[in-house]
Coordinates of C-alpha atoms in Angstrom, one line a residue:
M1 CA 175.5 213.5 161.4
A2 CA 178.9 215.1 161.7
P3 CA 179.3 217.6 164.6
P4 CA 179.3 221.3 163.6
R5 CA 182.6 222.7 162.6
R6 CA 184.3 225.2 164.9
I7 CA 186.2 227.9 163.1
A8 CA 188.0 230.9 164.6
H9 CA 188.7 234.2 162.9
V10 CA 191.5 236.1 164.6
D11 CA 191.9 239.8 163.8
M12 CA 194.7 241.9 165.3
D13 CA 193.5 245.2 166.7
A14 CA 194.7 248.3 164.9
F15 CA 197.7 246.3 164.0
F16 CA 200.1 248.8 162.5
A17 CA 199.3 251.5 165.0
S18 CA 199.5 249.0 167.9
V19 CA 202.9 247.9 166.8
E20 CA 204.1 251.5 166.7
V21 CA 202.7 252.2 170.2
R22 CA 204.2 249.1 171.6
D23 CA 207.6 249.9 170.1
N24 CA 207.4 253.5 171.4
P25 CA 205.6 253.6 174.8
A26 CA 205.7 257.4 174.7
L27 CA 202.8 257.1 172.2
A28 CA 200.5 255.3 174.7
G29 CA 197.2 257.0 175.1
K30 CA 197.8 259.3 172.2
P31 CA 195.9 259.4 168.9
V32 CA 198.2 257.7 166.3
L33 CA 197.8 257.5 162.6
V34 CA 200.1 255.3 160.5
G35 CA 200.6 256.7 157.0
S36 CA 202.1 259.8 155.5
P37 CA 201.2 263.5 156.2
G38 CA 201.6 264.2 152.5
K39 CA 198.9 266.0 150.6
R40 CA 197.6 262.8 149.0
G41 CA 198.5 260.4 151.9
V42 CA 196.1 257.7 153.1
V43 CA 195.7 256.4 156.6
A44 CA 196.9 252.8 156.8
A45 CA 195.9 252.4 160.5
A46 CA 194.4 254.5 163.3
S47 CA 194.8 253.8 166.9
Y48 CA 191.6 253.5 168.9
E49 CA 192.3 256.9 170.5
A50 CA 192.3 258.4 166.9
R51 CA 189.1 256.5 166.0
R52 CA 187.2 258.3 168.7
F53 CA 187.7 261.5 166.5
G54 CA 186.3 259.7 163.4
C55 CA 189.6 258.6 162.0
H56 CA 189.9 255.3 160.2
S57 CA 192.0 253.3 157.8
A58 CA 191.7 254.1 154.0
Q59 CA 190.8 257.7 154.9
A60 CA 192.6 260.6 153.3
M61 CA 195.2 261.7 155.8
A62 CA 194.2 265.3 155.3
V63 CA 190.7 264.5 156.4
A64 CA 191.9 262.5 159.4
L65 CA 194.1 265.4 160.5
R66 CA 191.2 267.8 160.2
K67 CA 189.2 265.5 162.5
C68 CA 192.1 265.0 164.9
P69 CA 194.7 267.8 164.6
S70 CA 196.6 266.4 167.6
A71 CA 197.2 263.0 166.0
V72 CA 200.8 261.7 165.8
V73 CA 201.5 260.7 162.2
I74 CA 204.0 257.8 161.8
P75 CA 205.4 256.6 158.4
P76 CA 204.6 252.9 157.9
R77 CA 207.3 250.4 158.6
R78 CA 206.2 247.5 156.5
E79 CA 209.1 245.2 157.2
R80 CA 208.5 245.6 160.9
Y81 CA 204.9 244.7 160.6
V82 CA 205.7 241.6 158.6
E83 CA 208.3 240.6 161.3
V84 CA 205.7 240.9 164.1
S85 CA 203.1 239.1 161.9
R86 CA 205.3 236.1 161.8
S87 CA 205.3 235.9 165.6
V88 CA 201.6 236.2 165.6
F89 CA 201.1 233.4 163.2
E90 CA 203.6 231.2 165.1
I91 CA 201.2 231.5 168.1
F92 CA 198.3 230.5 165.9
S93 CA 200.2 227.4 164.8
R94 CA 200.7 226.1 168.3
F95 CA 197.0 225.4 168.6
T96 CA 196.1 224.1 165.2
P97 CA 198.1 223.3 162.0
V98 CA 195.1 224.4 159.9
V99 CA 195.7 228.2 159.6
E100 CA 194.6 230.2 156.6
G101 CA 196.1 233.7 156.5
L102 CA 193.9 236.3 155.0
S103 CA 196.4 239.1 155.3
I104 CA 199.3 240.2 157.5
D105 CA 197.1 240.7 160.5
E106 CA 194.2 238.2 160.3
A107 CA 193.6 234.5 159.8
F108 CA 191.1 231.7 160.0
L109 CA 191.9 228.7 162.3
D110 CA 190.1 225.3 162.0
L111 CA 189.7 224.1 165.6
D112 CA 188.1 220.8 164.8
G113 CA 190.0 218.0 166.6
T114 CA 191.9 220.2 168.9
E115 CA 189.9 219.8 172.0
R116 CA 191.8 216.9 173.5
L117 CA 195.0 218.8 173.4
H118 CA 193.9 222.4 174.1
G119 CA 190.4 222.4 175.4
S120 CA 187.1 223.8 174.0
P121 CA 187.2 226.2 171.1
R122 CA 186.4 229.1 173.5
A123 CA 189.3 228.0 175.7
I124 CA 191.6 228.0 172.7
A125 CA 190.4 231.4 171.7
E126 CA 191.1 232.8 175.2
A127 CA 194.5 231.1 175.2
I128 CA 195.4 232.7 171.8
R129 CA 194.4 236.1 173.1
A130 CA 196.4 235.6 176.3
A131 CA 199.5 234.5 174.4
V132 CA 199.3 237.4 171.9
H133 CA 199.1 239.8 174.9
S134 CA 201.7 238.3 177.1
E135 CA 204.3 237.5 174.5
L136 CA 203.8 240.4 172.0
S137 CA 202.1 243.1 174.1
L138 CA 199.4 243.3 171.5
T139 CA 195.7 242.5 171.4
C140 CA 193.5 240.6 169.0
S141 CA 189.8 240.0 168.7
V142 CA 188.4 236.5 168.0
G143 CA 185.1 235.3 166.4
L144 CA 184.0 231.7 166.8
A145 CA 181.4 230.0 164.6
A146 CA 180.6 227.0 162.5
T147 CA 181.3 229.0 159.2
K148 CA 184.1 231.2 158.0
F149 CA 182.0 234.3 157.2
I150 CA 180.1 234.3 160.5
A151 CA 183.4 233.9 162.4
K152 CA 184.7 236.9 160.5
I153 CA 181.7 239.0 161.3
A154 CA 181.8 237.9 165.0
S155 CA 185.4 238.9 165.4
D156 CA 184.4 242.5 164.8
R157 CA 181.5 242.5 167.3
D158 CA 183.6 243.2 170.4
K159 CA 186.8 245.1 169.4
P160 CA 189.3 245.7 170.7
D161 CA 190.5 242.6 172.7
G162 CA 187.2 240.8 172.5
L163 CA 185.7 237.4 171.9
T164 CA 182.4 236.6 170.4
E165 CA 181.1 233.1 170.0
V166 CA 178.1 232.1 167.8
L167 CA 177.0 228.7 169.0
P168 CA 175.7 226.1 166.5
G169 CA 172.0 226.6 165.8
H170 CA 172.1 230.3 166.7
E171 CA 173.5 231.6 163.3
R172 CA 170.3 233.0 161.9
A173 CA 169.4 234.8 165.1
F174 CA 172.9 236.3 165.2
L175 CA 172.7 237.4 161.5
A176 CA 169.1 238.6 161.3
P177 CA 169.5 242.1 162.9
L178 CA 172.7 243.0 161.0
P179 CA 172.6 245.5 158.2
V180 CA 172.8 243.9 154.8
R181 CA 176.2 245.5 154.1
E182 CA 177.7 243.1 156.6
L183 CA 177.4 240.3 154.1
W184 CA 180.3 239.6 151.8
G185 CA 179.6 240.9 148.4
V186 CA 177.1 243.6 149.3
G187 CA 178.4 246.9 148.1
P188 CA 176.6 250.2 147.6
R189 CA 174.9 249.2 144.4
T190 CA 173.7 245.8 145.6
E191 CA 172.4 247.5 148.7
Q192 CA 170.5 250.0 146.6
I193 CA 168.8 247.2 144.6
L194 CA 167.9 245.4 147.9
R195 CA 166.4 248.6 149.3
R196 CA 163.8 248.6 146.5
Y197 CA 162.3 245.6 148.3
G198 CA 162.5 247.3 151.7
V199 CA 165.5 245.1 152.6
R200 CA 167.6 246.6 155.4
T201 CA 168.8 243.7 157.4
V202 CA 170.2 240.2 156.8
G203 CA 167.0 238.8 158.2
D204 CA 165.1 240.7 155.5
I205 CA 167.2 238.9 152.8
A206 CA 166.3 235.5 154.3
Q207 CA 162.6 236.5 154.3
L208 CA 162.7 237.8 150.7
G209 CA 163.4 234.4 149.2
A210 CA 165.8 233.0 146.7
A211 CA 163.7 233.3 143.6
T212 CA 163.4 237.1 143.9
L213 CA 167.1 237.5 144.6
E214 CA 168.0 235.3 141.7
R215 CA 165.8 237.3 139.3
D216 CA 167.4 240.6 140.1
L217 CA 170.9 239.6 141.0
G218 CA 171.5 236.2 139.4
E219 CA 173.8 233.7 141.0
H220 CA 175.1 236.5 143.3
G221 CA 171.5 236.8 144.7
L222 CA 171.4 233.1 145.5
H223 CA 174.8 233.4 147.2
L224 CA 173.5 236.2 149.4
H225 CA 170.4 234.2 150.3
R226 CA 172.6 231.2 151.4
L227 CA 174.7 233.5 153.5
S228 CA 171.6 235.1 155.1
L229 CA 170.7 231.6 156.2
G230 CA 174.2 231.0 157.7
I231 CA 175.2 228.6 154.9
D232 CA 178.9 228.8 154.0
E233 CA 180.6 225.4 153.3
R234 CA 184.1 226.7 152.5
E235 CA 186.9 225.0 154.4
V236 CA 189.8 226.6 156.1
T237 CA 192.6 226.0 153.6
P238 CA 196.2 226.5 154.8
G239 CA 198.9 227.0 152.3
R240 CA 196.5 226.7 149.4
E241 CA 197.9 227.3 146.0
R242 CA 197.0 230.7 144.8
K243 CA 196.9 231.5 141.1
Q244 CA 196.5 235.2 141.8
I245 CA 196.3 237.7 144.6
S246 CA 194.2 240.7 143.8
H247 CA 192.2 243.5 145.2
E248 CA 189.4 245.6 143.7
N249 CA 187.0 248.3 144.8
T250 CA 183.6 249.4 143.6
F251 CA 182.9 253.1 144.2
H252 CA 179.9 254.9 145.4
D253 CA 181.2 258.0 143.6
D254 CA 182.5 257.2 140.1
L255 CA 186.1 258.0 139.1
R256 CA 186.4 260.6 136.4
T257 CA 190.1 261.2 135.9
R258 CA 193.2 259.2 135.2
A259 CA 194.7 260.6 138.4
E260 CA 191.8 259.2 140.5
I261 CA 192.2 255.8 138.8
E262 CA 196.0 255.8 139.5
D263 CA 195.4 256.8 143.1
W264 CA 193.2 253.8 143.7
L265 CA 195.6 251.5 141.8
L266 CA 198.4 252.7 144.1
R267 CA 196.3 251.8 147.2
Q268 CA 195.5 248.4 145.7
A269 CA 199.1 247.7 144.7
T270 CA 200.0 248.3 148.4
R271 CA 197.3 246.0 149.6
V272 CA 198.3 243.3 147.2
A273 CA 202.0 243.7 148.1
D274 CA 201.1 243.3 151.8
R275 CA 199.3 240.1 151.1
L276 CA 202.1 238.7 148.9
A277 CA 204.6 239.5 151.6
A278 CA 202.5 238.0 154.4
K279 CA 202.3 234.7 152.4
G280 CA 206.0 234.7 151.3
L281 CA 205.1 235.0 147.7
R282 CA 206.2 237.1 144.7
G283 CA 204.5 237.5 141.3
R284 CA 205.6 238.0 137.8
K285 CA 202.5 239.3 136.0
V286 CA 200.5 242.4 136.9
H287 CA 196.8 242.8 135.9
I288 CA 194.5 245.8 136.1
K289 CA 190.7 245.9 135.6
L290 CA 188.5 248.9 134.9
R291 CA 184.7 248.9 134.7
D292 CA 182.7 251.9 133.6
T293 CA 179.2 252.9 134.4
A294 CA 177.9 251.1 131.4
F295 CA 179.4 247.9 132.9
T296 CA 181.9 247.6 130.1
T297 CA 185.1 246.0 131.5
W298 CA 188.7 246.5 130.3
T299 CA 191.6 244.4 131.5
R300 CA 195.3 244.7 130.7
Q301 CA 198.3 242.8 131.9
R302 CA 202.1 243.3 132.0
T303 CA 205.0 241.0 132.8
L304 CA 207.7 242.2 135.2
D305 CA 211.3 241.6 134.5
R306 CA 211.4 239.4 137.6
P307 CA 209.0 238.2 140.3
S308 CA 208.3 240.8 142.9
A309 CA 206.3 241.6 146.1
D310 CA 207.3 245.2 145.8
T311 CA 204.8 248.0 145.9
P312 CA 206.7 250.4 143.5
A313 CA 207.3 247.7 141.0
I314 CA 203.7 246.6 140.9
F315 CA 202.4 250.1 140.7
A316 CA 204.9 251.0 137.9
A317 CA 203.4 248.2 135.8
A318 CA 199.9 249.2 136.6
R319 CA 200.5 252.8 135.8
T320 CA 202.0 251.8 132.4
L321 CA 198.9 249.9 131.6
V322 CA 196.7 252.8 132.5
A323 CA 198.8 255.0 130.2
K324 CA 198.2 252.6 127.4
L325 CA 194.4 252.6 128.0
D326 CA 194.6 256.4 128.0
A327 CA 196.6 256.4 124.8
E328 CA 193.9 254.2 123.2
G329 CA 191.3 256.8 124.1
L330 CA 189.5 254.5 126.5
L331 CA 189.5 256.8 129.5
R332 CA 188.1 259.9 127.9
G333 CA 184.5 260.7 128.5
R334 CA 183.9 257.7 130.7
R335 CA 183.2 257.4 134.4
F336 CA 184.5 254.3 136.2
R337 CA 182.7 252.4 139.0
L338 CA 185.4 249.8 139.7
T339 CA 189.1 249.4 139.6
G340 CA 191.1 246.2 140.4
L341 CA 194.7 245.1 140.5
G342 CA 196.1 241.6 140.7
V343 CA 199.4 239.8 140.5
S344 CA 199.7 236.3 139.1
E345 CA 202.4 233.7 138.1
L346 CA 203.2 233.4 141.8
T347 CA 206.4 231.9 143.2
E348 CA 207.6 231.4 146.7
G349 CA 210.2 234.0 147.8
R350 CA 211.5 236.1 150.6
A351 CA 208.9 237.8 152.7
P352 CA 209.0 240.7 152.3
E353 CA 210.8 240.9 148.9
Q354 CA 211.1 244.6 149.5
L355 CA 214.0 246.5 148.0
A356 CA 216.0 248.9 150.2
L357 CA 216.1 252.5 149.0
G358 CA 219.9 252.1 148.5
D359 CA 219.4 249.1 146.3
M360 CA 216.9 251.0 144.2
L361 CA 219.2 253.9 143.7
G362 CA 222.2 251.8 142.8
A363 CA 224.1 251.8 146.1
E364 CA 226.6 249.1 146.9
G365 CA 225.0 245.7 146.4
G366 CA 222.3 246.9 144.1
E367 CA 222.2 248.2 140.5
H368 CA 218.5 249.0 140.1
K369 CA 218.9 252.3 138.4
G370 CA 216.0 252.1 135.8
E371 CA 214.0 255.1 134.9
V372 CA 210.8 253.4 135.9
V373 CA 211.9 252.9 139.5
Q374 CA 213.0 256.5 139.7
D375 CA 209.6 257.6 138.3
V376 CA 207.8 255.4 140.8
L377 CA 209.8 256.7 143.8
S378 CA 209.0 260.2 142.7
E379 CA 205.3 259.4 142.3
V380 CA 205.1 257.7 145.7
R381 CA 206.8 260.7 147.3
R382 CA 204.5 263.1 145.5
R383 CA 201.4 261.3 146.6
F384 CA 202.3 260.1 150.1
G385 CA 205.0 262.5 151.3
D386 CA 208.8 262.6 151.3
K387 CA 209.2 259.9 154.0
A388 CA 206.7 257.3 152.6
L389 CA 208.6 255.0 150.4
F390 CA 205.9 252.4 150.9
P391 CA 202.5 254.1 150.8
A392 CA 199.7 253.3 153.2
G393 CA 197.5 250.4 152.2
V394 CA 193.8 250.1 152.3
G395 CA 191.7 248.1 154.8
E396 CA 194.4 246.3 156.6
E397 CA 192.4 246.0 159.7

């Protein structure tokens, strides 16, 4: 029998906020929010000092500032975060060539076969944390396990600057007391269905049995049952070819207006752009997906003039697609439970492929004067404040 795999999930702690504090030591010890103070701004990252007041990423900035009026708000510097991210991933690559980046600030590392060079998986995790701290003056948290999804859950157990190892054979004991929403794929509606059976924890799912879960949730139910038993056979896949990078959200409170839909697509465009930039990719085709409360799904797509990893360009295409759906009468009288945005036809490119403001406005070296770009810049300023060319993303941490 092959020995159990050892996989690490490394997650940078409050990455955007931590970079800002590192670059400006005067912020040390203060509650810091990365985002825009604009009326419709969203928190991209909150320092741990701000989190003590109830602030968190993906929160409306207005809500965060009500919870913590003394917070220092800093506009996001996406190019800076990508630059620091490259240094972080360079440290990862010293210990294993098998690194799968999930986003700009987290990755899976396959540690199988590395013991002779670098020691035990736990020793490697400690060495990574030490290198990140000593070389970059940042902290990260690490989860160690035999599967990807347990390693990811474990990395969140002891934040910030922590290490949690789930030893082989202890997976079910680790998972059993966790709330069901900790499992990938359990949103508010799935959790509601599970509650009908008195299911509150991952251990309850394991006890419920596969047949019941399959009857009510189909293949998704079988998937959840396998996860509850600690079964996840996915490999760490570095540099895997991606056909599409996408992000979607299912909402507890349905969306009722076009403005609400566009707000979420803007957040999703930012998240997708971050992931494209982190992977050094650009995309040519933008897709959106809307699903209403009757579970009817609409998808639309639009091809860009050129491949891009640029938030305004991606959002411009998405907003055009929403306008078409609206013109077709498909938004009126409906409530929407899900929105999604994706970019496909991916090619390798500069990371980030982010246009400077001068380029967008036709300054020397750039002639991008199109009305769509102007409209998008105005929209970003309106929703995220005058200083936020690149709006805050959702769930970067």
